[in-house]
Short mmCIF file of C-alpha atoms and ligand atoms in Angstrom, two decimals:
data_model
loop_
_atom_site.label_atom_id
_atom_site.label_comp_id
_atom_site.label_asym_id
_atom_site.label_seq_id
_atom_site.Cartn_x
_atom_site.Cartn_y
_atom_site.Cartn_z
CA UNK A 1 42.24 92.93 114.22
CA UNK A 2 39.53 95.01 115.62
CA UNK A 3 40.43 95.03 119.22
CA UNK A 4 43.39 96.19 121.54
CA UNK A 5 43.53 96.27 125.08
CA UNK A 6 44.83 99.84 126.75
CA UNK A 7 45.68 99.99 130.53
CA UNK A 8 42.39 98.47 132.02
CA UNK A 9 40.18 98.31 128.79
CA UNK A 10 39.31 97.48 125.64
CA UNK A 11 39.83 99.56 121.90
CA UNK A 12 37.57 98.94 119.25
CA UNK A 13 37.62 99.22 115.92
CA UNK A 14 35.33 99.46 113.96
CA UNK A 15 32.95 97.60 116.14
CA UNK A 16 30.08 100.40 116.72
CA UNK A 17 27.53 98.27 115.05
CA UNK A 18 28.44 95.05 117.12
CA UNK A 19 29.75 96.23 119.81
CA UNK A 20 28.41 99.24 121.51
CA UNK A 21 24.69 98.23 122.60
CA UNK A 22 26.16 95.25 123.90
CA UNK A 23 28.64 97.10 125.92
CA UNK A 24 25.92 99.33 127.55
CA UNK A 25 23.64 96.29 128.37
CA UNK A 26 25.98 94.43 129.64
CA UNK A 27 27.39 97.29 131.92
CA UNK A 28 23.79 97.60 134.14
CA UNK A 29 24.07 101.48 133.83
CA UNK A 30 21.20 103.23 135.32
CA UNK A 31 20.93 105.11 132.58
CA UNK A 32 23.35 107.22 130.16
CA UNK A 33 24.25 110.49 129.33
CA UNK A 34 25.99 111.39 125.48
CA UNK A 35 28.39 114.09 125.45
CA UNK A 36 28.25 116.37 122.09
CA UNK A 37 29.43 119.22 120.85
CA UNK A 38 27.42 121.30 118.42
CA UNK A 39 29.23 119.83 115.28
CA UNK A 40 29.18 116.19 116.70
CA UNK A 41 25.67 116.85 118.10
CA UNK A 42 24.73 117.39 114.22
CA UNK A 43 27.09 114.72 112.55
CA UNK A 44 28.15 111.83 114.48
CA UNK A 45 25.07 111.28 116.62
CA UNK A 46 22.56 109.97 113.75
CA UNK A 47 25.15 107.47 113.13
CA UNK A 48 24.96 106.17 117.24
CA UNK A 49 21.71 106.55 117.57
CA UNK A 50 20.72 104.44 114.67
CA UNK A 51 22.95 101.80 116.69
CA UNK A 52 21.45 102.04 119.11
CA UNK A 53 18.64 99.46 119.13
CA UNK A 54 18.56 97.94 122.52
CA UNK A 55 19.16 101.17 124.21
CA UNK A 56 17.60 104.03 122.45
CA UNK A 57 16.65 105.93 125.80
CA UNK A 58 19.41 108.34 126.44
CA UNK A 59 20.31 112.45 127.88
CA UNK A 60 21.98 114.48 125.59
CA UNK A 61 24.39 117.03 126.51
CA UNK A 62 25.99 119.04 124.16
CA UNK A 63 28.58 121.86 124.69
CA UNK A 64 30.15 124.13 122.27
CA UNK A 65 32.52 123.47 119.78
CA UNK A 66 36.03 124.68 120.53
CA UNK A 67 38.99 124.48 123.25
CA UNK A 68 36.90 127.84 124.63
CA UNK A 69 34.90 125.04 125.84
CA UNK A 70 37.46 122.92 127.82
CA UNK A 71 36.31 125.48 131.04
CA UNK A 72 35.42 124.95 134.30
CA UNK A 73 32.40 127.01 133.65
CA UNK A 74 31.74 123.78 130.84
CA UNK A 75 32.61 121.48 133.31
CA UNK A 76 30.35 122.62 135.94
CA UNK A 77 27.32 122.75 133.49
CA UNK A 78 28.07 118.75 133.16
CA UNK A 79 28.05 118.16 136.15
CA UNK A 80 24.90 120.49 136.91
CA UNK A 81 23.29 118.24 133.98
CA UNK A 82 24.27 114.98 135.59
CA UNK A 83 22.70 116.68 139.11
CA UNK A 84 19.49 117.88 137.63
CA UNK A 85 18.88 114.37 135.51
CA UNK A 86 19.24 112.71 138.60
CA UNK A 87 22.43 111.00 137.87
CA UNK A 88 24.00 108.47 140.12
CA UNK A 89 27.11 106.44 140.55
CA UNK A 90 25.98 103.77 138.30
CA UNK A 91 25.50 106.38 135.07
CA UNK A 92 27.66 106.22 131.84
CA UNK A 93 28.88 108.91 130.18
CA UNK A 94 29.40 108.77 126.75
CA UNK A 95 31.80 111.17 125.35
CA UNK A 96 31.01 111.95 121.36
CA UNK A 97 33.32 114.42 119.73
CA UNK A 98 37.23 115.25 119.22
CA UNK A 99 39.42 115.65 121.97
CA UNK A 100 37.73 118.50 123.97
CA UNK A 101 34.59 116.96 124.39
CA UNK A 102 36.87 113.35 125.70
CA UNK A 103 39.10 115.59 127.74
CA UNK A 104 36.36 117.45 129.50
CA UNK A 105 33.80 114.73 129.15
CA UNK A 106 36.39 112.51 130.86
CA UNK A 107 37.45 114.92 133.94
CA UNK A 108 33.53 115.62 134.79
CA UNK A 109 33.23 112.00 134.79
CA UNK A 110 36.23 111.59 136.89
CA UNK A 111 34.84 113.51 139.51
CA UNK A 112 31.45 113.18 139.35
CA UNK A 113 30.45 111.27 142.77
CA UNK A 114 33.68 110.52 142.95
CA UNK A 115 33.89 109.28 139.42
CA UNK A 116 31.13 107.48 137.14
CA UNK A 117 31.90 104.90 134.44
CA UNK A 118 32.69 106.87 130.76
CA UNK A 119 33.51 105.84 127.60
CA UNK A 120 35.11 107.79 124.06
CA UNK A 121 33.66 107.59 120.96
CA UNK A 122 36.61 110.18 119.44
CA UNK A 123 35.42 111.63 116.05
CA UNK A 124 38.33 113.63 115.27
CA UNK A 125 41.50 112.16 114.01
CA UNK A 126 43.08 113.91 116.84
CA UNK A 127 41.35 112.47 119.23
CA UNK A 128 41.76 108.86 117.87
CA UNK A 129 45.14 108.74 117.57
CA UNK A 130 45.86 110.83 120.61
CA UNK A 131 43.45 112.20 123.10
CA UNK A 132 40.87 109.61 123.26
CA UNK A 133 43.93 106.85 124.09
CA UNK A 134 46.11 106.94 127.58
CA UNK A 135 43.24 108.00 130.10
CA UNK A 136 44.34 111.90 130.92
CA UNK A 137 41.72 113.92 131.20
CA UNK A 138 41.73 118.24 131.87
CA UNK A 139 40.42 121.35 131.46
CA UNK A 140 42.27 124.55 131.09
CA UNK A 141 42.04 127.62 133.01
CA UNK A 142 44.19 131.04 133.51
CA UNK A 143 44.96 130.38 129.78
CA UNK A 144 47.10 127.53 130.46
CA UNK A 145 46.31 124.01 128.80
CA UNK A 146 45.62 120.85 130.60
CA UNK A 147 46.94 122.30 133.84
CA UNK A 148 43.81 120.72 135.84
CA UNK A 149 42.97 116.96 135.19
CA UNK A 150 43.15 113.85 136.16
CA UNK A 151 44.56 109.98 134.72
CA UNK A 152 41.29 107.96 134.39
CA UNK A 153 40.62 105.20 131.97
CA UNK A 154 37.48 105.24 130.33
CA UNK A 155 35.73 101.59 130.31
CA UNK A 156 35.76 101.62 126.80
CA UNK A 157 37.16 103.25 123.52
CA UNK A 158 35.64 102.89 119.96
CA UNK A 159 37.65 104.27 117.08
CA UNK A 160 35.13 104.05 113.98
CA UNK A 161 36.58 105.29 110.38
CA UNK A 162 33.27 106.14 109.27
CA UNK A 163 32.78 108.96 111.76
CA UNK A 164 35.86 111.15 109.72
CA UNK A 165 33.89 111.64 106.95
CA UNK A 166 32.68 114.64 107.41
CA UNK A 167 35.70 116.18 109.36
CA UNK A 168 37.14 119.35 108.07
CA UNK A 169 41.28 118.52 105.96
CA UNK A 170 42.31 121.12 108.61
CA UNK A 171 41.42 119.09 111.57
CA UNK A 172 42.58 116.04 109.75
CA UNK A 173 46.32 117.35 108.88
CA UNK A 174 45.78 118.22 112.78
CA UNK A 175 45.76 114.59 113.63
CA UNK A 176 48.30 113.30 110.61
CA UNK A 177 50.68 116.10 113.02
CA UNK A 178 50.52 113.29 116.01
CA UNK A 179 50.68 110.46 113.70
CA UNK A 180 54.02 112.10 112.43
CA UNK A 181 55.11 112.58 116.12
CA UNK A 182 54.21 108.36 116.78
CA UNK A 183 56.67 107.76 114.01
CA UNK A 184 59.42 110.00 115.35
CA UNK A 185 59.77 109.29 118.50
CA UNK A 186 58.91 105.39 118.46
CA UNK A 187 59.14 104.10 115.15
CA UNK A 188 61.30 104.73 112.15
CA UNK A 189 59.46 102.09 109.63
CA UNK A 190 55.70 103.59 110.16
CA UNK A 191 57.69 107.29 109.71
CA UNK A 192 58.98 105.64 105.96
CA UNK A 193 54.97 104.36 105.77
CA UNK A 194 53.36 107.74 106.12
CA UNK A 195 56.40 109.50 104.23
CA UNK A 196 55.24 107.01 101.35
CA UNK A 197 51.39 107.02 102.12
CA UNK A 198 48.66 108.72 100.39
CA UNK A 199 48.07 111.56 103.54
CA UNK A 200 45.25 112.53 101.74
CA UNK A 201 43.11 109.85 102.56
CA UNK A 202 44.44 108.13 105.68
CA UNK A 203 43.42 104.39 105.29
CA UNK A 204 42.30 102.90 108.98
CA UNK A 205 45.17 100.63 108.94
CA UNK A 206 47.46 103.85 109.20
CA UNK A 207 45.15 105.40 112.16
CA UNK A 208 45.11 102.28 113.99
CA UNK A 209 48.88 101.40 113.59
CA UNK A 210 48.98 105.31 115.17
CA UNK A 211 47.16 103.92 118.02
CA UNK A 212 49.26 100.82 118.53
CA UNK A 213 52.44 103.01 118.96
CA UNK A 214 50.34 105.51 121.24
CA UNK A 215 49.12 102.57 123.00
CA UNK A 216 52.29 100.50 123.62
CA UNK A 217 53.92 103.54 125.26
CA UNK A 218 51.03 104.81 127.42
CA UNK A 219 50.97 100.72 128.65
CA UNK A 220 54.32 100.74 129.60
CA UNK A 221 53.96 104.24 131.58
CA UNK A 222 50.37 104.98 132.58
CA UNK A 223 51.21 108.37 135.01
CA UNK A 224 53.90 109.55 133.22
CA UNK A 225 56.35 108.98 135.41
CA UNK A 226 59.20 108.46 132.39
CA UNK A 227 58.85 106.97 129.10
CA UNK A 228 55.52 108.51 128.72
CA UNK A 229 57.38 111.97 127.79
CA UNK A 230 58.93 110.64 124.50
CA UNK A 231 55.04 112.05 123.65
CA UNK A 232 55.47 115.14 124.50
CA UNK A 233 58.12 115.61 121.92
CA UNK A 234 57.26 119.09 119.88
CA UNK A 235 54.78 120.35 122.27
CA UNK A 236 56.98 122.21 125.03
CA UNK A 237 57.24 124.87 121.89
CA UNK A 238 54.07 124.16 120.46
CA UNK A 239 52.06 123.95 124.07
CA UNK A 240 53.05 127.53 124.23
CA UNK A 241 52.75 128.26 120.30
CA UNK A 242 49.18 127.07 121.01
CA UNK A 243 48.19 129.02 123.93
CA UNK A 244 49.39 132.58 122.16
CA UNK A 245 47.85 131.60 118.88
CA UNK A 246 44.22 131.17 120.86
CA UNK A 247 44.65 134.78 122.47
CA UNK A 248 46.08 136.49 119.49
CA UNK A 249 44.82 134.96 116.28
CA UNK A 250 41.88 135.28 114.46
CA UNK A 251 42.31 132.09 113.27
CA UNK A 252 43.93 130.30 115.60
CA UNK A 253 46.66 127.56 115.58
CA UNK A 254 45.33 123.74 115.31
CA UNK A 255 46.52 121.80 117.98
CA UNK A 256 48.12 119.66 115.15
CA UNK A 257 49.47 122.57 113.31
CA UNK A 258 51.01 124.18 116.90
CA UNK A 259 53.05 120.90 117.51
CA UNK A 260 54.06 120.66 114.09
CA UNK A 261 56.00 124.09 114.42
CA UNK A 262 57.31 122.88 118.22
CA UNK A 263 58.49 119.51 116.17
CA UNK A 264 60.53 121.63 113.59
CA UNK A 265 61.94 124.25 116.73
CA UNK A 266 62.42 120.32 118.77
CA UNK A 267 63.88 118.76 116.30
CA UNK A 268 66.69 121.63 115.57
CA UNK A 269 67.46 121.26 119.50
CA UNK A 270 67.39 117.45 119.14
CA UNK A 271 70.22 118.16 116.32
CA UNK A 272 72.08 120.56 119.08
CA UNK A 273 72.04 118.63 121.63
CA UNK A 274 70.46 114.96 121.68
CA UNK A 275 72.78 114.04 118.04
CA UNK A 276 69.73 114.37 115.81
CA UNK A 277 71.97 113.51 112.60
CA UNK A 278 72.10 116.71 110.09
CA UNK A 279 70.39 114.87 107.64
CA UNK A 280 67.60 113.64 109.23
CA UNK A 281 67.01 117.01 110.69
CA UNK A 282 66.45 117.82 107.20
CA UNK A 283 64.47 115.08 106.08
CA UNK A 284 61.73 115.75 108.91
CA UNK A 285 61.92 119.97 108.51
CA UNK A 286 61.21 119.49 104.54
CA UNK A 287 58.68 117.06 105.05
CA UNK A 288 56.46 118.96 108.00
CA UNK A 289 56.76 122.12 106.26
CA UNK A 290 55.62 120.71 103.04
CA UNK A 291 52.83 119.54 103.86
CA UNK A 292 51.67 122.05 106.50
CA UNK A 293 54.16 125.70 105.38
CA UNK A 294 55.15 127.91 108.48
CA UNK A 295 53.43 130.22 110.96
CA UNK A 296 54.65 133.29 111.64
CA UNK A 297 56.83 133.86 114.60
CA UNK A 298 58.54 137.16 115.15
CA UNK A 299 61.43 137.81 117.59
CA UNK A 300 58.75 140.14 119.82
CA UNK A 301 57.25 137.47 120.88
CA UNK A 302 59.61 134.95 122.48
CA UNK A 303 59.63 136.14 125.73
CA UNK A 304 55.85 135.70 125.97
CA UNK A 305 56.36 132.10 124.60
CA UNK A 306 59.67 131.56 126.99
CA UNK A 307 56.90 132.62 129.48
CA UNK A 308 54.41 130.25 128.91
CA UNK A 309 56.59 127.20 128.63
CA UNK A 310 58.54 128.36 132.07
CA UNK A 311 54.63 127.36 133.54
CA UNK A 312 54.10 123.68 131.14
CA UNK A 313 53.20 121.52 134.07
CA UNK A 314 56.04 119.05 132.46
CA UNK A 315 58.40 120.75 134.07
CA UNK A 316 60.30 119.96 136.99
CA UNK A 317 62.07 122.05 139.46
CA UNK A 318 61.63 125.09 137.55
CA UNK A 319 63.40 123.99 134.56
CA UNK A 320 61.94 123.68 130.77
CA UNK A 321 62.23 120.11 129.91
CA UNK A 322 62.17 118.59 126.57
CA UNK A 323 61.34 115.33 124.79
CA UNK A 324 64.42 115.05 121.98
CA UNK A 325 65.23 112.56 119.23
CA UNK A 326 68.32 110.93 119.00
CA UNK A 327 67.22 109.43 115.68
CA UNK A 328 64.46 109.18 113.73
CA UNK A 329 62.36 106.16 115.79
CA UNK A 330 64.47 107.01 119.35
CA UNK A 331 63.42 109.99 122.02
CA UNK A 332 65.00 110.91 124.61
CA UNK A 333 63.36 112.42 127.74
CA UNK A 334 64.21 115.05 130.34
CA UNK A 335 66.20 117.08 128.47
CA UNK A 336 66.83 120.76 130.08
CA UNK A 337 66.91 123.50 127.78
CA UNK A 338 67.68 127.17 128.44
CA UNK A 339 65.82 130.07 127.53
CA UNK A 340 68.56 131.02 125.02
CA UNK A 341 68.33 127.33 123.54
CA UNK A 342 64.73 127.57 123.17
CA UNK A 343 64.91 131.57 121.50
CA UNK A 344 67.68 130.18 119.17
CA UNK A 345 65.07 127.12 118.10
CA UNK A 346 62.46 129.86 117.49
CA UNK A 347 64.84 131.58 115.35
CA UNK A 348 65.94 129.31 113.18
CA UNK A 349 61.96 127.95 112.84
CA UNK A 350 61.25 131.80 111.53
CA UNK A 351 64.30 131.79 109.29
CA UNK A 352 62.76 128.76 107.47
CA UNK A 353 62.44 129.62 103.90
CA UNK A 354 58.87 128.89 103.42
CA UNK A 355 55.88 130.62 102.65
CA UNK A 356 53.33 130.90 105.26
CA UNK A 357 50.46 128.17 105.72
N1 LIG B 401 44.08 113.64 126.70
C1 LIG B 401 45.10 113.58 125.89
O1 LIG B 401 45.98 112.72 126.00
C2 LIG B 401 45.17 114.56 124.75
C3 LIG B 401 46.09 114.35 123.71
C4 LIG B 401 46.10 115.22 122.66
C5 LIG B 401 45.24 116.30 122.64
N2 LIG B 401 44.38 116.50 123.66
C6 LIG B 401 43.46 117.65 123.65
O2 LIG B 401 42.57 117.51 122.55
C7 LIG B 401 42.08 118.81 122.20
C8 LIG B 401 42.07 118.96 120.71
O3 LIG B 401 41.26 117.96 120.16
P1 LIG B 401 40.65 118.09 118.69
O4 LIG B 401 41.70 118.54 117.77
O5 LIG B 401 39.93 116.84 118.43
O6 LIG B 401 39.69 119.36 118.82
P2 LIG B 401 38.11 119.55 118.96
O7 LIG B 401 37.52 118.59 119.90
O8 LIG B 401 37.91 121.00 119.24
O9 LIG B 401 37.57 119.22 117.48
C9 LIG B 401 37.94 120.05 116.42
C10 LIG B 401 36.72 120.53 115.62
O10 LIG B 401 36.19 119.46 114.87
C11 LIG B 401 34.78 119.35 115.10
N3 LIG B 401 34.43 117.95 114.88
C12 LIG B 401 34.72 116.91 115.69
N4 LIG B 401 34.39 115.76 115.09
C13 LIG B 401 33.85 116.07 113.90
C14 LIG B 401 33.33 115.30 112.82
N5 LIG B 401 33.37 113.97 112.84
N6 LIG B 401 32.85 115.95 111.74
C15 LIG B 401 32.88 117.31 111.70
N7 LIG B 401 33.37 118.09 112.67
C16 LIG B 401 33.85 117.47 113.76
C17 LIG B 401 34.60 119.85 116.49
O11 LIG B 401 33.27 120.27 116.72
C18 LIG B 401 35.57 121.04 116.50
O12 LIG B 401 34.99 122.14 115.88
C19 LIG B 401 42.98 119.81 122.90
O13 LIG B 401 42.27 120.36 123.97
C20 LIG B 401 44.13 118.97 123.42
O14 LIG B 401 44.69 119.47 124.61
C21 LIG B 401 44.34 115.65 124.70
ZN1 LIG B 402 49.35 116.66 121.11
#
């Protein structure tokens, strides 16, 4: 198989070599715009351009690597690019890189003119399991995540294997975290598979069975309105993990490695009070903190944390809602915690026995 269909468009797999100069012929585009960061600027574009054989003619624009980058200030030098190349409704913008170049790649699409055509080529394994599938797109500001964006499907998305190659093991245990999550909260059997898998070197079945889950869900719930949230299981915590890790750390927090500690503080509340069983609470604790050990959380900071997740745009009415597991396999959404609840999660995450990561 090395095609899906999302929402309004088609995945690839695979399929650069085939598939992508036929999909910017046939598409008309005036002309076309490749978003890069430095990193994919330097080692994912050689591999696209030397695809590129009916349409070598294109405008680079390449941003710095990092979420510093997912600005408005980034935003608005896209768009000042797409202005001063002369850019009109009938441009493509191809988005290059891991999931801040298809987040903010994808909002100054959206709102370019009104919106222009775009398409992901994610190269992280973040961004191929996750970010690059479900058509959100956002930019932070004020220090909080995602809080501006919009839901716009890219025309296109091409998931290629060969483009992790030269991704750092940090970034890839960052995308194995939402790969673990896809198991968890939607299917018990690929959780066994990647319990029993080689996580060292991820084969593409595994990524694209990742996508399939991602996919089915975002299908059945394009705005979010309910099922959607199962996804957001481990990230209330790990959102707001995230956000104080970027501010305070020298070497901050992976996405991946942020909801990976929200999973573990999620997961004890899913035991409290969704009827996570004991043992399975177990089962997923030992095996997230064995492969990726524990960050350090001290008591001093859970109000700032509590803080941060009373602003998570998930929430409703001013309450902190959760995405919980019944089971391994079965979420459950809308689940109101308490700022005790969530402290007492955060405690028994830095009680873990485990050496730091
Ligand atoms: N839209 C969504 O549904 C969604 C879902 C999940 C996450 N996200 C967002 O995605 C972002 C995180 O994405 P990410 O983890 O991909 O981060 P990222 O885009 O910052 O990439 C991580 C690092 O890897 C480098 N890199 C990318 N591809 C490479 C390659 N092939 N070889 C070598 N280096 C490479 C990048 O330059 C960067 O330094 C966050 O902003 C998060 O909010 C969005
Ligand atoms: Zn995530």
């Amino acid at each position: 198989m090395n095609k899906i269909d999302s929402i309004s468009y088609p995945i690839y797999f695979n399929s650069i070599t085939t598939r992508l100069d036929q999909f910017i012929t046939e598409g008309k585009y005036s002309r076309f715009f490749i978003l890069t960061d430095e990193h994919t600027g330097k080692y994912c574009l050689p591999y696209i351009q030397e695809r590129l054989k009916a349409n070598p003619k294109f405008d680079l624009i390449e941003i710095n690597a990092g979420e510093e980058s997912k600005s408005i200030d980034f935003c608005v030098g896209i768009w000042k690019m797409l202005i001063d190349f002369g850019a009109d409704r009938n441009a493509l913008l191809i988005n290059l890189g891991g999931g801040v170049v298809t987040d903010l790649g994808g909002f100054a699409a959206s709102t370019y003119k009104r919106g222009i055509d775009f398409i992901h080529i994610p190269t992280t394994l973040l961004s191929q399991v996750d970010a690059s599938v479900g058509g959100k797109t956002g930019i932070d500001i004020f220090n909080l995540k995602n809080i501006i964006g919009t839901f716009t499907q890219p025309k296109a998305v091409f998931i290629e294997h060969a483009l992790l190659e030269t991704l750092p093991g940090r970034q890839i245990k960052s995308g194995l975290a939402e790969m673990l999550k896809h198991g968890l909260i939607a299917d018990a059997d690929y959780w066994d598979l990647l319990k029993s898998s080689d996580l060292e070197n991820l084969s593409a079945e595994l990524i694209r069975d990742s996508i399939i889950i991602k996919n089915k869900v975002v299908i059945a719930d394009p705005n979010e309105r309910g099922l959607r949230k199962i996804l957001n299981f481990g990230h209330t915590i790990g959102h707001a993990l995230e956000s104080y890790s970027l501010n305070n750390d020298e070497r901050p927090l992976t996405h991946g490695e942020a909801v990976v500690a929200g999973m573990i503080c999620e997961t004890y509340l899913s035991h409290v009070k969704t009827g996570l069983p004991y043992d399975q609470m177990v089962e997923i604790v030992d095996f997230l903190l064995g492969i990726y050990g524990k960050y350090e959380v001290s008591e001093a900071i859970f109000p700032q944390l509590t803080e941060t997740m009373k602003k998570d745009k998930k929430n409703q009415g001013g309450k902190i809602n959760c995405s919980l597991l019944a089971k391994i396999g079965e979420c459950v959404i809308d689940n109101t915690c308490t700022t005790d609840e969530l402290c007492d999660s955060l405690r028994y995450y830095a009680s873990l026995a485990y050496a730091q990561a």
